[in-house]
Short mmCIF file of C-alpha atoms and ligand atoms in Angstrom, two decimals:
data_model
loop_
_atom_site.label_atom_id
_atom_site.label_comp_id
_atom_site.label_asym_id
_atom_site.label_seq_id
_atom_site.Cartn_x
_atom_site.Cartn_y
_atom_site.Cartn_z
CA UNK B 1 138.86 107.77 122.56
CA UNK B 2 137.54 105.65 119.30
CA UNK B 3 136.45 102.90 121.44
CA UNK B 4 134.34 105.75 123.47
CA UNK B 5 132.79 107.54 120.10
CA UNK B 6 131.93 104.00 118.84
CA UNK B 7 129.76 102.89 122.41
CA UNK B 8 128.29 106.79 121.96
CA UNK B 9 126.99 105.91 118.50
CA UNK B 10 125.55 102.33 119.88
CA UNK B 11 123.83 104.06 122.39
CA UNK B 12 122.22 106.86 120.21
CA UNK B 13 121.42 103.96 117.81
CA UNK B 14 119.62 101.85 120.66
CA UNK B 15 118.03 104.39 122.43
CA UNK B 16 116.45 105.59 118.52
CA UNK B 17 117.74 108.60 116.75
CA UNK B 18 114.16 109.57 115.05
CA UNK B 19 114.99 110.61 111.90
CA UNK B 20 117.29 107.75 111.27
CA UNK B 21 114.75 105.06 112.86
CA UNK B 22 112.20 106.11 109.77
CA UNK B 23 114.57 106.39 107.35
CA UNK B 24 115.18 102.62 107.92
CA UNK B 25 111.68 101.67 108.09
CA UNK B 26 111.48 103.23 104.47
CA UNK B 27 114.46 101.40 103.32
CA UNK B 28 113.10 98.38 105.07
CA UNK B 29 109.80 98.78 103.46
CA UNK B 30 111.15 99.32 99.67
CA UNK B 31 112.94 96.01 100.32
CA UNK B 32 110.67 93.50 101.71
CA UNK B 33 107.37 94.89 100.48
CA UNK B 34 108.56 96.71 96.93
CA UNK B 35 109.05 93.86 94.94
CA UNK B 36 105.48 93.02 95.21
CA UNK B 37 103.58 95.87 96.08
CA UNK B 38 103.56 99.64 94.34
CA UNK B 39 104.58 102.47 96.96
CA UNK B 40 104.66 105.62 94.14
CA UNK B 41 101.87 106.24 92.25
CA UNK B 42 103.42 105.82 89.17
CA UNK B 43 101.64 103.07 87.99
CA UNK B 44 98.88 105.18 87.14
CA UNK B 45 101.10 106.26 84.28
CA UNK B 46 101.19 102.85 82.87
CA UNK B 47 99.20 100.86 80.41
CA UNK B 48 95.99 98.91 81.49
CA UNK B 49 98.08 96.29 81.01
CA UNK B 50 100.14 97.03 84.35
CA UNK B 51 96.94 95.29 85.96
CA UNK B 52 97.50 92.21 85.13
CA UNK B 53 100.88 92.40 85.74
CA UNK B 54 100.24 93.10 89.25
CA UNK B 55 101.66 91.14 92.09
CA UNK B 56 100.09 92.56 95.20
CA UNK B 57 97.60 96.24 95.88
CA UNK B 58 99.19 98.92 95.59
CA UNK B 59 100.06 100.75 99.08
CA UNK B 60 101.48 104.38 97.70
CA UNK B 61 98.03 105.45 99.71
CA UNK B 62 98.25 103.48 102.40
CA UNK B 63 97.51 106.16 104.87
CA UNK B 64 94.38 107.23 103.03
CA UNK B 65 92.77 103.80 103.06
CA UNK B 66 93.41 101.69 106.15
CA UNK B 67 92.65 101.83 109.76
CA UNK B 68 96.30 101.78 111.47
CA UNK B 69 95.27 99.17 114.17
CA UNK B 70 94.10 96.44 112.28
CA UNK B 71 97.81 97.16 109.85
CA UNK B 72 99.50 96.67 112.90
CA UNK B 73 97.04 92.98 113.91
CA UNK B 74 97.37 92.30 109.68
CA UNK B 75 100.82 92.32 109.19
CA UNK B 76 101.85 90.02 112.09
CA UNK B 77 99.17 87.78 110.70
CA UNK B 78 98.22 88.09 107.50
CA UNK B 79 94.81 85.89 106.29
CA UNK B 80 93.65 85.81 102.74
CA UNK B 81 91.46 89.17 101.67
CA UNK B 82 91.02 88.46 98.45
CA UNK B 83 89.21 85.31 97.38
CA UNK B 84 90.63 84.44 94.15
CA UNK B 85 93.63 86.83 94.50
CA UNK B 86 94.94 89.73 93.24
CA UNK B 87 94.27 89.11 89.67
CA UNK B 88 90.99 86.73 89.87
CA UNK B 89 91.39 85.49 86.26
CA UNK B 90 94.45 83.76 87.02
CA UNK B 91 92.98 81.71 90.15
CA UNK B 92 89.58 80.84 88.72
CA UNK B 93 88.95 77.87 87.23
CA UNK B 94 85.61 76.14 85.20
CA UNK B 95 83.52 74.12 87.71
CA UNK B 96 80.43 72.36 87.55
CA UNK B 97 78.83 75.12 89.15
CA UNK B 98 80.60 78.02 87.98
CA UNK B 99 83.63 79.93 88.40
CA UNK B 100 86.31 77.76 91.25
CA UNK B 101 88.90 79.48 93.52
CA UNK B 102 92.53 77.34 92.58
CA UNK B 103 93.01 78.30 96.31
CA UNK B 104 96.64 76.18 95.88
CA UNK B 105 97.47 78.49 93.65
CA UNK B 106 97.68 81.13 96.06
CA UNK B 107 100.42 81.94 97.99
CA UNK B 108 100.27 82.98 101.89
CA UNK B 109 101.36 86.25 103.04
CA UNK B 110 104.85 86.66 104.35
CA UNK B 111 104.23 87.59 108.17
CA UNK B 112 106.00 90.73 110.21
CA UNK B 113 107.12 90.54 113.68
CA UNK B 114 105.42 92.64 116.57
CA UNK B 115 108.33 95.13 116.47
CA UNK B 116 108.52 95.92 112.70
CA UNK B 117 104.79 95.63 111.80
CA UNK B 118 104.10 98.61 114.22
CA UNK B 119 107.03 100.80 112.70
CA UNK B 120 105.80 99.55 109.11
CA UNK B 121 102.31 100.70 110.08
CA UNK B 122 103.61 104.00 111.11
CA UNK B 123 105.51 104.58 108.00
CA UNK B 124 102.76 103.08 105.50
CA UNK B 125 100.21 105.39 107.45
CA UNK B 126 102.20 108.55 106.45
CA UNK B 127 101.67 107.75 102.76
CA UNK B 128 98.54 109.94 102.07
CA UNK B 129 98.82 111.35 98.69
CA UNK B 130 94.87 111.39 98.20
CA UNK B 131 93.99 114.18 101.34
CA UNK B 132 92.02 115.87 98.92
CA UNK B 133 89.64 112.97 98.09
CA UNK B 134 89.47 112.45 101.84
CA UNK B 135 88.36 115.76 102.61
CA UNK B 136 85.78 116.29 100.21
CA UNK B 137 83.71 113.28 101.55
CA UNK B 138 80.74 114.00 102.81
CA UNK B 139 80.22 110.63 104.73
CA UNK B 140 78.99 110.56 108.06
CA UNK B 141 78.71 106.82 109.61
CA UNK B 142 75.22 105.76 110.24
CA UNK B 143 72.80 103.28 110.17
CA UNK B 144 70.74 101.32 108.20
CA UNK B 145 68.43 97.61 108.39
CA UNK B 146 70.81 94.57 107.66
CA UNK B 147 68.14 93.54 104.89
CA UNK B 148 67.40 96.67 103.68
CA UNK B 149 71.28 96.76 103.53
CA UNK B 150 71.72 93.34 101.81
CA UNK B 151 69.03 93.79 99.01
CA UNK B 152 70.68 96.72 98.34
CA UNK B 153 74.15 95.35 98.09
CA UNK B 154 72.81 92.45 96.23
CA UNK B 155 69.76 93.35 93.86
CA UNK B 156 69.67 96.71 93.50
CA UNK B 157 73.40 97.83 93.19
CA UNK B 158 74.75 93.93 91.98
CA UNK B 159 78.04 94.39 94.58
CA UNK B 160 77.59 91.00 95.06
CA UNK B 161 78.26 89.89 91.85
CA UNK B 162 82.31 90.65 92.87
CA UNK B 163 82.35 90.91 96.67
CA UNK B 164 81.30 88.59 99.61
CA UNK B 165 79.34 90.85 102.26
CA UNK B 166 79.62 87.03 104.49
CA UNK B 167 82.31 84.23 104.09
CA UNK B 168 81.12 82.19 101.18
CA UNK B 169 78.12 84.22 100.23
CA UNK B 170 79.01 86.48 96.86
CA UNK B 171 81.43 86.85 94.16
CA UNK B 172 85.35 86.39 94.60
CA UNK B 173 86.59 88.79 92.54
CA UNK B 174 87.17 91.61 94.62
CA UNK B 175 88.37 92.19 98.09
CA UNK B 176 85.91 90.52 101.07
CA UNK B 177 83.87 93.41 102.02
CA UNK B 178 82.06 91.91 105.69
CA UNK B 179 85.60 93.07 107.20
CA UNK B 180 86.00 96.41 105.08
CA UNK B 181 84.74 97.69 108.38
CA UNK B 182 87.53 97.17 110.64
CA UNK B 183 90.09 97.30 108.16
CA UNK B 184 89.35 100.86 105.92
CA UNK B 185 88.55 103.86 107.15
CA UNK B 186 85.13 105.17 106.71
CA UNK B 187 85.57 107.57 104.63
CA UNK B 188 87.92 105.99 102.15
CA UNK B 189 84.90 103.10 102.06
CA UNK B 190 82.77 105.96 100.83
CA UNK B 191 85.39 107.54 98.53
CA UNK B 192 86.08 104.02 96.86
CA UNK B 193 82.44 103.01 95.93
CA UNK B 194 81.76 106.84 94.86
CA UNK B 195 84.52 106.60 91.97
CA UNK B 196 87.31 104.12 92.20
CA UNK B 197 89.01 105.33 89.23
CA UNK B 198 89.92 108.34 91.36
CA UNK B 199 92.39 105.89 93.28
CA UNK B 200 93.32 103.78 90.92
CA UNK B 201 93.06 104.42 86.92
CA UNK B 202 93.55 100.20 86.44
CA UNK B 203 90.88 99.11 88.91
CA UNK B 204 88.76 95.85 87.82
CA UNK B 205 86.04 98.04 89.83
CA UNK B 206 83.37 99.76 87.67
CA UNK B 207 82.41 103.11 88.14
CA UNK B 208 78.58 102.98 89.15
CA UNK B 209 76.95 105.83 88.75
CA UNK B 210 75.50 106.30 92.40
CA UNK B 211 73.81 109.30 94.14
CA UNK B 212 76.08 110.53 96.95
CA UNK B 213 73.62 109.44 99.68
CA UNK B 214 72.79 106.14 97.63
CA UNK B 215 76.79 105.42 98.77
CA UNK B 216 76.54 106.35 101.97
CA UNK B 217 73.68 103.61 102.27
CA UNK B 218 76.65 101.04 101.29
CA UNK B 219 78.93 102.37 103.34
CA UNK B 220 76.35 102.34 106.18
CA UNK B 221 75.67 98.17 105.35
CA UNK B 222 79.12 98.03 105.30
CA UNK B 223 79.83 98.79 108.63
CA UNK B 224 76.67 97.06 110.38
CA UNK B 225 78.12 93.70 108.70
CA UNK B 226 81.82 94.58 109.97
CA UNK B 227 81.31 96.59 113.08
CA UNK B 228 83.06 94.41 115.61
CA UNK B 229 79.73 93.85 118.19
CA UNK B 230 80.92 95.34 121.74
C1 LIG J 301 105.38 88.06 97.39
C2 LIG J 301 104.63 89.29 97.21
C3 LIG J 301 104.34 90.14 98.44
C4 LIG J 301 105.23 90.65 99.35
C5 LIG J 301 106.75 90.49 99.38
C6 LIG J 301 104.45 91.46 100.27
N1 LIG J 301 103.12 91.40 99.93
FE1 LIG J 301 101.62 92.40 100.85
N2 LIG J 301 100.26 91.52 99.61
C7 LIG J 301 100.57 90.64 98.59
C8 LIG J 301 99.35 90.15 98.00
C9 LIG J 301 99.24 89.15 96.85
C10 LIG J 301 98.30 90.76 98.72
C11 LIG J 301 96.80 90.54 98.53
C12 LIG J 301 96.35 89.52 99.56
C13 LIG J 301 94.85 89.33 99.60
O1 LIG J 301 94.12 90.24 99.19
O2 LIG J 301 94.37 88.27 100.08
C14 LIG J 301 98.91 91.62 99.71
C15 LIG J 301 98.20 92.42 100.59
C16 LIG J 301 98.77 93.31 101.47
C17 LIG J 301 98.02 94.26 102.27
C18 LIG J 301 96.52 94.48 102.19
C19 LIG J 301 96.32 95.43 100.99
C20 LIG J 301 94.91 95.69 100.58
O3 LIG J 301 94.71 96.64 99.81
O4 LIG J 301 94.00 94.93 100.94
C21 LIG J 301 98.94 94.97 103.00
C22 LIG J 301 98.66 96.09 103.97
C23 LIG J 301 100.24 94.44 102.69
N3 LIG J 301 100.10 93.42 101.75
C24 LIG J 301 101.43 94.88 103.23
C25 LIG J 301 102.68 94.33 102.95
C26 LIG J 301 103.89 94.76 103.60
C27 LIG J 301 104.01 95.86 104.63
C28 LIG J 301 104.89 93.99 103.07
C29 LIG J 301 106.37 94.01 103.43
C30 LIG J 301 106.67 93.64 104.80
C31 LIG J 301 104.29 93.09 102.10
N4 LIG J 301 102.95 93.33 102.06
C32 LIG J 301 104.99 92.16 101.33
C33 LIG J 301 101.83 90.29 98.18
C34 LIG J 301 103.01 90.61 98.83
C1 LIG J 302 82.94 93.82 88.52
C2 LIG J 302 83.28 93.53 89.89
C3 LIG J 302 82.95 94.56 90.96
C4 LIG J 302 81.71 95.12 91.26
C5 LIG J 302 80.38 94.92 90.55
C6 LIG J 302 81.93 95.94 92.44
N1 LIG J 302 83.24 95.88 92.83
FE1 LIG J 302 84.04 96.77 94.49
N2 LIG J 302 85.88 96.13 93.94
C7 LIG J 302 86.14 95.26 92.90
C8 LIG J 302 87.57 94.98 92.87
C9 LIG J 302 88.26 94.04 91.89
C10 LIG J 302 88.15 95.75 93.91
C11 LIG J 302 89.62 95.87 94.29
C12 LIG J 302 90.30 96.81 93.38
C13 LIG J 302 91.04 96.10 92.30
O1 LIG J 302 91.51 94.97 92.52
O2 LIG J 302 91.19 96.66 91.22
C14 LIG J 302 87.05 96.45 94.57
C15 LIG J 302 87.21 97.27 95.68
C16 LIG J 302 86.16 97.74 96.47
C17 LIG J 302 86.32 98.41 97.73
C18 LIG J 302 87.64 98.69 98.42
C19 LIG J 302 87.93 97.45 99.25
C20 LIG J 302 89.36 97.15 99.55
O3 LIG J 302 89.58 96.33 100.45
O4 LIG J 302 90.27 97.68 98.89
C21 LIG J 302 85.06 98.70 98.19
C22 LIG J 302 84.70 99.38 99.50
C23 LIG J 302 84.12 98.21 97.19
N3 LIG J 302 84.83 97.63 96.16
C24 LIG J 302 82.74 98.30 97.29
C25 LIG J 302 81.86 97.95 96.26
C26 LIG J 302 80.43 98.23 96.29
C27 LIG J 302 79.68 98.83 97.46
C28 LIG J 302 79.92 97.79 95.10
C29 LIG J 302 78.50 97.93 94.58
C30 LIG J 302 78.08 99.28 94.32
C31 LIG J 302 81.04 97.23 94.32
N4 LIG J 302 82.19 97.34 95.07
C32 LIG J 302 80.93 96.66 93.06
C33 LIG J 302 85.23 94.71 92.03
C34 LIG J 302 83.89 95.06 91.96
#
């Protein structure tokens, strides 16, 4: 009889009791990625000083911010998004030209297998504490003239100071922004530039102060530089 209620438990446990299969994910989550990466939002609580403490982006609104397919690509395959890092002044050196990515001082990305990176994504797309920001955007995707878009990213709004909007072409202290496209969604893009403080009190992002449809505009560059071309 035990030996039968012990196979009955394998079974339920390979065939995937729900519950219990996201209940691990969570625990599996807390334990690979927590060490690094925030998953509450109680940072926001902390002193500015928590920023420069930081290890990795936070994640506690995960499933406000990224588009679950390219998690799922991401994760088995991480590549660098950040230039100079998470916390640029501590991977920028004095060059002869300027400021000069210490890329060694970088680390890579542990990788995910297929398997888990899918059940991660599910379970990092479920954190979504910011609906409310999401659902008063007005954004609607359109279009706009790659160098009407550029001059306005570079000159007139000085994004470029911080982000690339090609590889090697703009600043390196914030997150590349020619694949923001395929890996945000649209509306958090739009969110984001509007007021950043609104995600995260300890951004190194200024608050510009931008006309709703003047964001849009950057939104729209945004995704004719990262729209993947059919
Ligand atoms: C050793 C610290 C560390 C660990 C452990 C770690 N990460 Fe990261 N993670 C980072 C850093 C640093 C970055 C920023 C990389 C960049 O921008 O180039 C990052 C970036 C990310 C991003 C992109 C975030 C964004 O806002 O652009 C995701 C998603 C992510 N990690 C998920 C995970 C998951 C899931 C795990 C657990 C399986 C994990 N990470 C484990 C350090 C870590
Ligand atoms: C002073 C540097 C700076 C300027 C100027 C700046 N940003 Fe940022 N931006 C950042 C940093 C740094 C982050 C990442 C948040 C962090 O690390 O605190 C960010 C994040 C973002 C994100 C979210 C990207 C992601 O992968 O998480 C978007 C979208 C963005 N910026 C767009 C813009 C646009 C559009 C402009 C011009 C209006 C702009 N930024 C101006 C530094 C800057």
């Amino acid at each position: 009889m035990k030996h039968l209620f012990s196979l009955g438990v394998a079974a339920m446990l390979a065939a995937g009791v729900p519950g219990a299969a996201k209940a691990d994910t969570a625990g599996d989550v807390q334990q690979q990625c927590g060490t690094c990466h925030a998953l509450t939002h109680d940072y926001a609580t902390l002193g500015i000083q928590e920023r420069a403490e930081r290890k990795a982006p936070p994640l506690d609104f995960a499933g406000n911010k990224f588009q679950r397919a390219w998690l799922v690509s991401w994760l088995q395959n991480p590549t660098r998004i950040r230039p100079a890092g998470v916390f640029p002044p501590a991977h920028v050196k004095d060059g002869p030209n300027g400021d000069v990515v210490d890329a060694a001082s970088l680390a890579e990305h542990p990788a995910v297998p297929a398997a888990q990176a899918d059940a991660m994504a599910d379970y990092l797309m479920t954190l979504k504490p910011f609906d409310d920001l999401i659902k008063a955007e007005t954004y609607q995707p359109g279009t706009i003239a790659k160098s009407m878009g550029k001059m306005n990213f570079g000159k007139f709004k000085g994004c470029d100071a911080c982000h690339q909007d090609a590889p090697n072409s703009g600043g390196v202290s914030g997150p590349e922004l020619y694949t923001a496209w395929i890996r945000l969604q649209p509306a958090f893009i739009s969110a984001y530039i509007a007021n950043p403080l609104a995600w995260d009190p300890h951004t190194l992002m200024p608050k510009g102060d931008i006309k709703a449809d003047a964001v849009h505009k950057l939104a729209d560059y945004l995704k004719v530089i990262g729209e993947k071309q059919p």
